[in-house]
Amino acid sequence: MGRITASDIRDMKKRGEKIVMMTAYDYPSGRLVEQGGADVILVGDTLGMVVLGYDSTVPVTMDDMVHHTKAVVRGTQRALVVADMPFMSYQTGWQEAMANAARLLKETGCGAVKLEGGVRSAETVAKLVEAGIPVMGHIGLTPQSVNQLGGFKLQGKTPAAAVQLMHDAQALEQAGAFAIVLETIPAPLAEMLTQRVSVPTIGIGAGVHCDGQVQVFHDLLGLFDAFTPKHARRYADAGALIRDAVSRYAADVRAGAFPTARESFKMDPAALAELRPEGAEAIRRRHALGLDA
Ligand code: KIV
């Protein structure tokens, strides 16, 4: 079985099949997310916050994205891997966007890129798609514009803002995006958008009527404690598991209870005997007599 493609994801909407997408940022998380059954793995620029410790996605670079996406691709065989285009890697014009998107595809082996913005990004999306690069759109709360939006807030609340989001979704559909992430918008608005566009919508904080859902690895698993977004459900407390494991390890090391013979390596008794003082003396004497030459 080959990799899931962007066109398989489009077909899932036609068949009414829900699309499961989740973020991952390295080899082990990519493997685990694929083994858990995700169709699409997003190497999101959230990596800036949940992996690299920045307070927004703005500082993430192309080199960061290439480095992490390569690792996720190496850890997966089946899922469609989508690489996020970081802040200012596509906003400056479609030519620069093309060079950066091509770099992501060529250097990492990912199957698609994602970028933020609707109407404002449509020309760029169209150029990339024309060049054969599958593009996922992203509208609503677009974290790269957090400084302009004044925080991670619900979008599309007023009729005017909701209409703008409809234009955004339609512009992305016309530009050839194969799917559109809808982030932090009212559920009824997401349902309307989902009905109005032919391409799949993937919600995060956008209600149950989207064609698919995306969640951030660390939110789902309890690995990010700076804050938990309202839209996230914690399916496991891996943070607590890890803390507990580390504290038991630390206690064992301090008590001399780790490692035991089971976690240690034996040595050939003859080789060991030569290292003991009497053995060492024998080696010295043999050496002095030139017997080792
Ligand atoms: O960067 C990211 O992880 C994202 C998701 C929140 C959709 O864009």
CSV table of N, CA and C and ligand atoms in Angstrom, one decimal, residues 23 42 44-46 84 114 138 181 183 204 214 216, ligand 1:
chain,number,residue,atom,x,y,z
A,23,THR,N,-1.2,16.3,14.4
A,23,THR,CA,0.2,16.8,14.2
A,23,THR,C,1.2,15.8,14.8
A,42,LEU,N,0.1,16.3,10.1
A,42,LEU,CA,0.6,17.7,9.9
A,42,LEU,C,1.8,18.0,10.7
A,44,GLY,N,3.0,20.7,11.9
A,44,GLY,CA,2.5,22.0,12.0
A,44,GLY,C,3.6,23.0,12.6
A,45,ASP,N,3.4,24.3,12.2
A,45,ASP,CA,4.4,25.2,12.8
A,45,ASP,C,4.1,25.4,14.3
A,46,THR,N,3.1,24.8,14.8
A,46,THR,CA,2.9,24.7,16.3
A,46,THR,C,4.1,24.2,16.9
A,84,ASP,N,3.8,22.4,7.2
A,84,ASP,CA,3.3,23.8,7.3
A,84,ASP,C,4.4,24.8,6.7
A,114,LYS,N,0.9,23.3,3.7
A,114,LYS,CA,-0.2,24.0,4.2
A,114,LYS,C,0.2,25.5,4.4
A,138,HIS,N,-5.8,27.2,5.2
A,138,HIS,CA,-6.1,27.4,6.6
A,138,HIS,C,-6.7,28.7,6.9
A,181,VAL,N,-8.3,23.9,6.4
A,181,VAL,CA,-8.4,23.8,7.9
A,181,VAL,C,-9.2,25.0,8.3
A,183,GLU,N,-10.1,26.9,11.7
A,183,GLU,CA,-9.6,26.9,13.1
A,183,GLU,C,-10.4,27.9,13.9
A,204,ILE,N,-10.6,22.4,13.7
A,204,ILE,CA,-9.9,22.4,15.0
A,204,ILE,C,-10.6,23.6,15.7
A,214,VAL,N,-8.6,18.0,13.1
A,214,VAL,CA,-7.1,17.9,13.4
A,214,VAL,C,-6.9,18.4,14.8
A,216,VAL,N,-3.6,18.8,18.0
A,216,VAL,CA,-2.2,18.9,18.2
A,216,VAL,C,-1.7,17.8,19.1
B,1,KIV,O1,0.5,24.3,13.2
B,1,KIV,C1,-0.4,23.6,13.5
B,1,KIV,O2,-0.3,22.6,14.2
B,1,KIV,C2,-1.7,23.9,12.8
B,1,KIV,C3,-2.9,23.2,13.4
B,1,KIV,C4,-3.3,23.8,14.6
B,1,KIV,C5,-4.0,23.1,12.4
B,1,KIV,O3,-1.8,24.7,11.9
